[in-house]
Amino acid sequence: QLRLAESGGDSVQAGGSLRLSCAAPGYTYSMQCMAWFRQVPGKEREGVAALYTGADSTFYADSVKGRFTISRDAAKNMLYLQMNSLKPEDTAMYYCAAQPSRYMGICPLVPEYNHWGEGTQVTVSS
């Protein structure tokens, strides 16, 4: 059973930075897609960034390209999301997710993932 645990959420002002972390004890090599999603109340969960561990390929939502960076530390079974130039519209609960790769090395930014964490809150004030 893969257990994911996010941390690093906080309240920051617009233009600031945060780094989210996701601990994945029990991670197996088969979980080749790891991703970050976010959700605000009343809206659907939105894909932010994904990483294909087989090649460290990355995928980003247009809304965060150039501002957010997804990365991992394979030795520590950790996934990260570096968020720079934060905007009020980035305010959301952020979730870490994982699943086996199903699309030939492409990791989707849709919430079909098998494994999820509990989330960490990010609040950006103007």
Short mmCIF file of N, CA and C in Angstrom, two decimals:
data_model
loop_
_atom_site.label_atom_id
_atom_site.label_comp_id
_atom_site.label_asym_id
_atom_site.label_seq_id
_atom_site.Cartn_x
_atom_site.Cartn_y
_atom_site.Cartn_z
N GLN A 1 0.85 -1.18 0.00
CA GLN A 1 0.00 0.00 0.00
C GLN A 1 0.89 1.24 0.00
N LEU A 2 0.71 2.08 -1.00
CA LEU A 2 1.49 3.30 -1.10
C LEU A 2 0.80 4.39 -0.30
N ARG A 3 1.51 4.95 0.65
CA ARG A 3 0.97 6.04 1.48
C ARG A 3 1.71 7.32 1.12
N LEU A 4 0.96 8.34 0.80
CA LEU A 4 1.53 9.62 0.41
C LEU A 4 1.20 10.66 1.48
N ALA A 5 2.16 11.51 1.79
CA ALA A 5 1.96 12.52 2.82
C ALA A 5 2.58 13.83 2.37
N GLU A 6 1.72 14.83 2.14
CA GLU A 6 2.18 16.14 1.71
C GLU A 6 2.53 17.02 2.91
N SER A 7 3.42 17.96 2.66
CA SER A 7 3.76 18.97 3.65
C SER A 7 4.28 20.20 2.94
N GLY A 8 4.39 21.30 3.67
CA GLY A 8 4.97 22.51 3.12
C GLY A 8 3.98 23.60 2.78
N GLY A 9 2.69 23.30 2.89
CA GLY A 9 1.70 24.34 2.61
C GLY A 9 1.77 25.46 3.64
N ASP A 10 1.43 26.67 3.19
CA ASP A 10 1.53 27.82 4.10
C ASP A 10 0.74 28.98 3.49
N SER A 11 0.72 30.08 4.21
CA SER A 11 0.12 31.32 3.70
C SER A 11 1.26 32.25 3.30
N VAL A 12 1.20 32.75 2.07
CA VAL A 12 2.25 33.64 1.57
C VAL A 12 1.60 34.78 0.80
N GLN A 13 2.37 35.82 0.58
CA GLN A 13 1.88 36.93 -0.23
C GLN A 13 2.17 36.67 -1.70
N ALA A 14 1.40 37.30 -2.54
CA ALA A 14 1.61 37.18 -3.99
C ALA A 14 3.04 37.53 -4.34
N GLY A 15 3.60 36.75 -5.25
CA GLY A 15 4.99 36.93 -5.64
C GLY A 15 5.96 36.08 -4.85
N GLY A 16 5.48 35.48 -3.78
CA GLY A 16 6.34 34.65 -2.94
C GLY A 16 6.51 33.25 -3.49
N SER A 17 7.24 32.45 -2.72
CA SER A 17 7.57 31.08 -3.13
C SER A 17 7.28 30.10 -2.00
N LEU A 18 6.98 28.88 -2.39
CA LEU A 18 6.83 27.77 -1.45
C LEU A 18 7.36 26.52 -2.10
N ARG A 19 7.80 25.59 -1.28
CA ARG A 19 8.15 24.27 -1.79
C ARG A 19 7.32 23.23 -1.05
N LEU A 20 6.53 22.51 -1.79
CA LEU A 20 5.75 21.41 -1.23
C LEU A 20 6.54 20.12 -1.33
N SER A 21 6.35 19.27 -0.33
CA SER A 21 7.01 17.97 -0.32
C SER A 21 5.97 16.87 -0.21
N CYS A 22 6.28 15.74 -0.78
CA CYS A 22 5.40 14.57 -0.69
C CYS A 22 6.28 13.37 -0.35
N ALA A 23 6.06 12.82 0.82
CA ALA A 23 6.77 11.62 1.23
C ALA A 23 6.00 10.40 0.72
N ALA A 24 6.72 9.45 0.16
CA ALA A 24 6.08 8.28 -0.43
C ALA A 24 6.73 7.00 0.08
N PRO A 25 6.64 6.72 1.38
CA PRO A 25 7.17 5.45 1.88
C PRO A 25 6.40 4.30 1.26
N GLY A 26 7.09 3.25 0.92
CA GLY A 26 6.41 2.15 0.26
C GLY A 26 6.33 2.33 -1.23
N TYR A 27 6.96 3.39 -1.73
CA TYR A 27 6.98 3.61 -3.18
C TYR A 27 7.62 2.41 -3.88
N THR A 28 7.01 2.01 -4.98
CA THR A 28 7.58 0.95 -5.79
C THR A 28 7.90 1.47 -7.18
N TYR A 29 8.76 0.78 -7.85
CA TYR A 29 9.20 1.20 -9.17
C TYR A 29 8.04 1.26 -10.15
N SER A 30 6.99 0.52 -9.88
CA SER A 30 5.84 0.47 -10.79
C SER A 30 5.04 1.77 -10.79
N MET A 31 5.20 2.58 -9.75
CA MET A 31 4.45 3.85 -9.66
C MET A 31 5.22 4.90 -10.45
N GLN A 32 5.13 4.84 -11.76
CA GLN A 32 6.01 5.67 -12.58
C GLN A 32 5.47 7.07 -12.85
N CYS A 33 4.22 7.30 -12.57
CA CYS A 33 3.66 8.65 -12.69
C CYS A 33 3.41 9.19 -11.30
N MET A 34 4.02 10.32 -11.01
CA MET A 34 3.78 11.03 -9.76
C MET A 34 3.40 12.45 -10.10
N ALA A 35 2.44 12.98 -9.37
CA ALA A 35 1.86 14.25 -9.81
C ALA A 35 1.38 15.08 -8.63
N TRP A 36 1.18 16.34 -8.93
CA TRP A 36 0.56 17.28 -8.00
C TRP A 36 -0.74 17.78 -8.60
N PHE A 37 -1.77 17.79 -7.78
CA PHE A 37 -3.07 18.34 -8.14
C PHE A 37 -3.44 19.40 -7.11
N ARG A 38 -4.43 20.20 -7.46
CA ARG A 38 -4.95 21.16 -6.50
C ARG A 38 -6.46 21.28 -6.65
N GLN A 39 -7.08 21.71 -5.58
CA GLN A 39 -8.54 21.81 -5.60
C GLN A 39 -8.99 22.92 -4.66
N VAL A 40 -9.95 23.71 -5.13
CA VAL A 40 -10.61 24.69 -4.28
C VAL A 40 -12.05 24.22 -4.09
N PRO A 41 -12.66 24.60 -2.99
CA PRO A 41 -14.03 24.14 -2.73
C PRO A 41 -14.96 24.51 -3.87
N GLY A 42 -15.76 23.54 -4.28
CA GLY A 42 -16.75 23.78 -5.32
C GLY A 42 -16.23 23.62 -6.73
N LYS A 43 -14.95 23.33 -6.86
CA LYS A 43 -14.37 23.15 -8.20
C LYS A 43 -13.75 21.76 -8.32
N GLU A 44 -13.56 21.33 -9.56
CA GLU A 44 -12.95 20.03 -9.79
C GLU A 44 -11.45 20.06 -9.46
N ARG A 45 -10.94 18.89 -9.12
CA ARG A 45 -9.52 18.79 -8.86
C ARG A 45 -8.75 19.03 -10.17
N GLU A 46 -7.73 19.86 -10.08
CA GLU A 46 -7.00 20.30 -11.27
C GLU A 46 -5.57 19.77 -11.24
N GLY A 47 -5.11 19.21 -12.35
CA GLY A 47 -3.74 18.77 -12.44
C GLY A 47 -2.79 19.95 -12.58
N VAL A 48 -1.71 19.93 -11.81
CA VAL A 48 -0.74 21.02 -11.81
C VAL A 48 0.54 20.61 -12.52
N ALA A 49 1.09 19.48 -12.10
CA ALA A 49 2.36 19.02 -12.66
C ALA A 49 2.48 17.52 -12.45
N ALA A 50 3.18 16.87 -13.37
CA ALA A 50 3.38 15.42 -13.26
C ALA A 50 4.80 15.09 -13.70
N LEU A 51 5.27 13.95 -13.21
CA LEU A 51 6.62 13.52 -13.51
C LEU A 51 6.63 12.03 -13.79
N TYR A 52 7.22 11.65 -14.93
CA TYR A 52 7.36 10.25 -15.29
C TYR A 52 8.73 9.81 -14.80
N THR A 53 8.74 8.93 -13.80
CA THR A 53 10.00 8.57 -13.16
C THR A 53 10.91 7.74 -14.05
N GLY A 54 10.34 7.13 -15.09
CA GLY A 54 11.17 6.33 -15.98
C GLY A 54 12.21 7.13 -16.73
N ALA A 55 11.90 8.42 -16.96
CA ALA A 55 12.83 9.27 -17.70
C ALA A 55 12.94 10.66 -17.08
N ASP A 56 12.28 10.86 -15.93
CA ASP A 56 12.20 12.18 -15.30
C ASP A 56 11.61 13.22 -16.26
N SER A 57 10.71 12.78 -17.10
CA SER A 57 9.97 13.71 -17.96
C SER A 57 8.95 14.44 -17.11
N THR A 58 8.72 15.70 -17.44
CA THR A 58 7.77 16.49 -16.66
C THR A 58 6.67 17.06 -17.53
N PHE A 59 5.53 17.30 -16.90
CA PHE A 59 4.35 17.80 -17.59
C PHE A 59 3.73 18.87 -16.68
N TYR A 60 3.30 19.97 -17.29
CA TYR A 60 2.76 21.08 -16.50
C TYR A 60 1.47 21.61 -17.09
N ALA A 61 0.59 22.06 -16.20
CA ALA A 61 -0.57 22.81 -16.66
C ALA A 61 -0.11 24.17 -17.17
N ASP A 62 -0.80 24.68 -18.18
CA ASP A 62 -0.42 25.97 -18.76
C ASP A 62 -0.39 27.07 -17.69
N SER A 63 -1.26 26.97 -16.73
CA SER A 63 -1.39 28.03 -15.72
C SER A 63 -0.17 28.14 -14.80
N VAL A 64 0.68 27.11 -14.79
CA VAL A 64 1.83 27.14 -13.88
C VAL A 64 3.16 27.03 -14.59
N LYS A 65 3.14 26.86 -15.91
CA LYS A 65 4.39 26.74 -16.66
C LYS A 65 5.27 27.95 -16.44
N GLY A 66 6.55 27.69 -16.19
CA GLY A 66 7.50 28.77 -15.96
C GLY A 66 7.54 29.25 -14.52
N ARG A 67 6.59 28.83 -13.71
CA ARG A 67 6.55 29.26 -12.30
C ARG A 67 6.75 28.09 -11.34
N PHE A 68 6.22 26.93 -11.69
CA PHE A 68 6.30 25.75 -10.84
C PHE A 68 7.27 24.74 -11.43
N THR A 69 7.95 23.99 -10.54
CA THR A 69 8.85 22.93 -10.98
C THR A 69 8.62 21.69 -10.14
N ILE A 70 8.35 20.58 -10.80
CA ILE A 70 8.19 19.31 -10.12
C ILE A 70 9.51 18.56 -10.18
N SER A 71 9.86 17.91 -9.08
CA SER A 71 11.11 17.15 -9.04
C SER A 71 10.98 16.05 -8.02
N ARG A 72 11.98 15.18 -7.99
CA ARG A 72 11.93 14.09 -7.02
C ARG A 72 13.34 13.77 -6.53
N ASP A 73 13.38 13.14 -5.36
CA ASP A 73 14.60 12.57 -4.82
C ASP A 73 14.33 11.07 -4.70
N ALA A 74 14.79 10.31 -5.66
CA ALA A 74 14.47 8.89 -5.70
C ALA A 74 15.02 8.16 -4.47
N ALA A 75 16.18 8.56 -4.01
CA ALA A 75 16.80 7.88 -2.88
C ALA A 75 15.98 8.03 -1.61
N LYS A 76 15.28 9.16 -1.51
CA LYS A 76 14.49 9.45 -0.30
C LYS A 76 13.01 9.17 -0.51
N ASN A 77 12.62 8.72 -1.70
CA ASN A 77 11.19 8.52 -2.01
C ASN A 77 10.39 9.80 -1.74
N MET A 78 10.90 10.91 -2.24
CA MET A 78 10.26 12.21 -2.05
C MET A 78 9.93 12.84 -3.39
N LEU A 79 8.81 13.52 -3.42
CA LEU A 79 8.39 14.31 -4.58
C LEU A 79 8.25 15.75 -4.11
N TYR A 80 8.63 16.70 -4.96
CA TYR A 80 8.59 18.11 -4.58
C TYR A 80 7.84 18.93 -5.62
N LEU A 81 7.34 20.07 -5.17
CA LEU A 81 6.78 21.06 -6.09
C LEU A 81 7.30 22.41 -5.63
N GLN A 82 8.22 22.97 -6.40
CA GLN A 82 8.71 24.32 -6.14
C GLN A 82 7.79 25.30 -6.83
N MET A 83 7.22 26.21 -6.06
CA MET A 83 6.26 27.16 -6.60
C MET A 83 6.80 28.58 -6.41
N ASN A 84 7.04 29.25 -7.51
CA ASN A 84 7.56 30.62 -7.49
C ASN A 84 6.53 31.57 -8.09
N SER A 85 6.72 32.84 -7.84
CA SER A 85 5.83 33.87 -8.39
C SER A 85 4.37 33.52 -8.13
N LEU A 86 4.07 33.16 -6.91
CA LEU A 86 2.72 32.71 -6.57
C LEU A 86 1.70 33.82 -6.76
N LYS A 87 0.51 33.40 -7.17
CA LYS A 87 -0.60 34.32 -7.41
C LYS A 87 -1.77 33.93 -6.52
N PRO A 88 -2.66 34.87 -6.24
CA PRO A 88 -3.84 34.52 -5.42
C PRO A 88 -4.62 33.33 -6.00
N GLU A 89 -4.66 33.22 -7.33
CA GLU A 89 -5.40 32.12 -7.94
C GLU A 89 -4.72 30.76 -7.76
N ASP A 90 -3.52 30.74 -7.18
CA ASP A 90 -2.88 29.47 -6.84
C ASP A 90 -3.38 28.93 -5.50
N THR A 91 -4.17 29.72 -4.80
CA THR A 91 -4.71 29.27 -3.52
C THR A 91 -5.56 28.03 -3.70
N ALA A 92 -5.23 26.97 -2.97
CA ALA A 92 -5.94 25.70 -3.09
C ALA A 92 -5.36 24.70 -2.10
N MET A 93 -6.04 23.58 -1.97
CA MET A 93 -5.46 22.42 -1.31
C MET A 93 -4.67 21.66 -2.37
N TYR A 94 -3.43 21.35 -2.06
CA TYR A 94 -2.57 20.66 -3.01
C TYR A 94 -2.39 19.21 -2.58
N TYR A 95 -2.54 18.33 -3.57
CA TYR A 95 -2.48 16.90 -3.32
C TYR A 95 -1.37 16.25 -4.16
N CYS A 96 -0.74 15.27 -3.56
CA CYS A 96 0.23 14.43 -4.25
C CYS A 96 -0.49 13.16 -4.69
N ALA A 97 -0.11 12.64 -5.86
CA ALA A 97 -0.77 11.45 -6.38
C ALA A 97 0.25 10.57 -7.12
N ALA A 98 -0.09 9.29 -7.23
CA ALA A 98 0.81 8.35 -7.92
C ALA A 98 0.01 7.25 -8.59
N GLN A 99 0.54 6.74 -9.70
CA GLN A 99 -0.05 5.60 -10.38
C GLN A 99 0.98 5.00 -11.32
N PRO A 100 0.76 3.76 -11.76
CA PRO A 100 1.62 3.22 -12.81
C PRO A 100 1.45 4.02 -14.09
N SER A 101 2.48 4.06 -14.91
CA SER A 101 2.37 4.73 -16.19
C SER A 101 1.49 3.90 -17.12
N ARG A 102 0.49 4.54 -17.72
CA ARG A 102 -0.46 3.85 -18.60
C ARG A 102 -0.37 4.31 -20.04
N TYR A 103 0.38 5.36 -20.32
CA TYR A 103 0.34 6.00 -21.62
C TYR A 103 1.73 6.17 -22.19
N MET A 104 2.51 5.11 -22.17
CA MET A 104 3.81 5.10 -22.84
C MET A 104 4.68 6.28 -22.40
N GLY A 105 4.80 6.48 -21.09
CA GLY A 105 5.70 7.50 -20.60
C GLY A 105 5.09 8.88 -20.47
N ILE A 106 3.81 8.99 -20.72
CA ILE A 106 3.13 10.27 -20.53
C ILE A 106 2.28 10.17 -19.28
N CYS A 107 2.43 11.13 -18.40
CA CYS A 107 1.67 11.14 -17.16
C CYS A 107 0.57 12.19 -17.25
N PRO A 108 -0.67 11.79 -17.13
CA PRO A 108 -1.77 12.72 -17.36
C PRO A 108 -1.99 13.69 -16.20
N LEU A 109 -2.57 14.80 -16.52
CA LEU A 109 -2.93 15.78 -15.51
C LEU A 109 -4.44 15.74 -15.26
N VAL A 110 -4.97 14.53 -15.22
CA VAL A 110 -6.37 14.33 -14.88
C VAL A 110 -6.41 13.45 -13.63
N PRO A 111 -7.41 13.63 -12.77
CA PRO A 111 -7.40 12.96 -11.46
C PRO A 111 -7.82 11.50 -11.49
N GLU A 112 -7.17 10.70 -12.32
CA GLU A 112 -7.47 9.27 -12.42
C GLU A 112 -6.51 8.43 -11.60
N TYR A 113 -5.67 9.07 -10.81
CA TYR A 113 -4.59 8.38 -10.12
C TYR A 113 -5.13 7.45 -9.03
N ASN A 114 -4.36 6.39 -8.76
CA ASN A 114 -4.77 5.37 -7.80
C ASN A 114 -4.53 5.78 -6.36
N HIS A 115 -3.46 6.53 -6.14
CA HIS A 115 -3.01 6.80 -4.78
C HIS A 115 -2.95 8.31 -4.54
N TRP A 116 -3.45 8.72 -3.38
CA TRP A 116 -3.54 10.14 -3.06
C TRP A 116 -3.11 10.39 -1.62
N GLY A 117 -2.56 11.58 -1.40
CA GLY A 117 -2.32 12.03 -0.04
C GLY A 117 -3.52 12.79 0.48
N GLU A 118 -3.38 13.31 1.71
CA GLU A 118 -4.47 14.03 2.36
C GLU A 118 -4.51 15.51 1.98
N GLY A 119 -3.43 16.02 1.43
CA GLY A 119 -3.39 17.40 0.98
C GLY A 119 -2.71 18.34 1.95
N THR A 120 -2.24 19.47 1.40
CA THR A 120 -1.64 20.54 2.20
C THR A 120 -2.15 21.86 1.62
N GLN A 121 -2.54 22.78 2.50
CA GLN A 121 -3.19 24.02 2.06
C GLN A 121 -2.17 25.08 1.71
N VAL A 122 -2.38 25.69 0.55
CA VAL A 122 -1.59 26.84 0.11
C VAL A 122 -2.54 28.03 -0.04
N THR A 123 -2.21 29.12 0.63
CA THR A 123 -3.01 30.33 0.55
C THR A 123 -2.12 31.49 0.13
N VAL A 124 -2.50 32.15 -0.95
CA VAL A 124 -1.73 33.27 -1.48
C VAL A 124 -2.59 34.52 -1.39
N SER A 125 -2.11 35.50 -0.67
CA SER A 125 -2.86 36.75 -0.49
C SER A 125 -2.29 37.83 -1.39
N SER A 126 -3.18 38.72 -1.81
CA SER A 126 -2.76 39.81 -2.72
C SER A 126 -2.24 41.00 -1.95
#
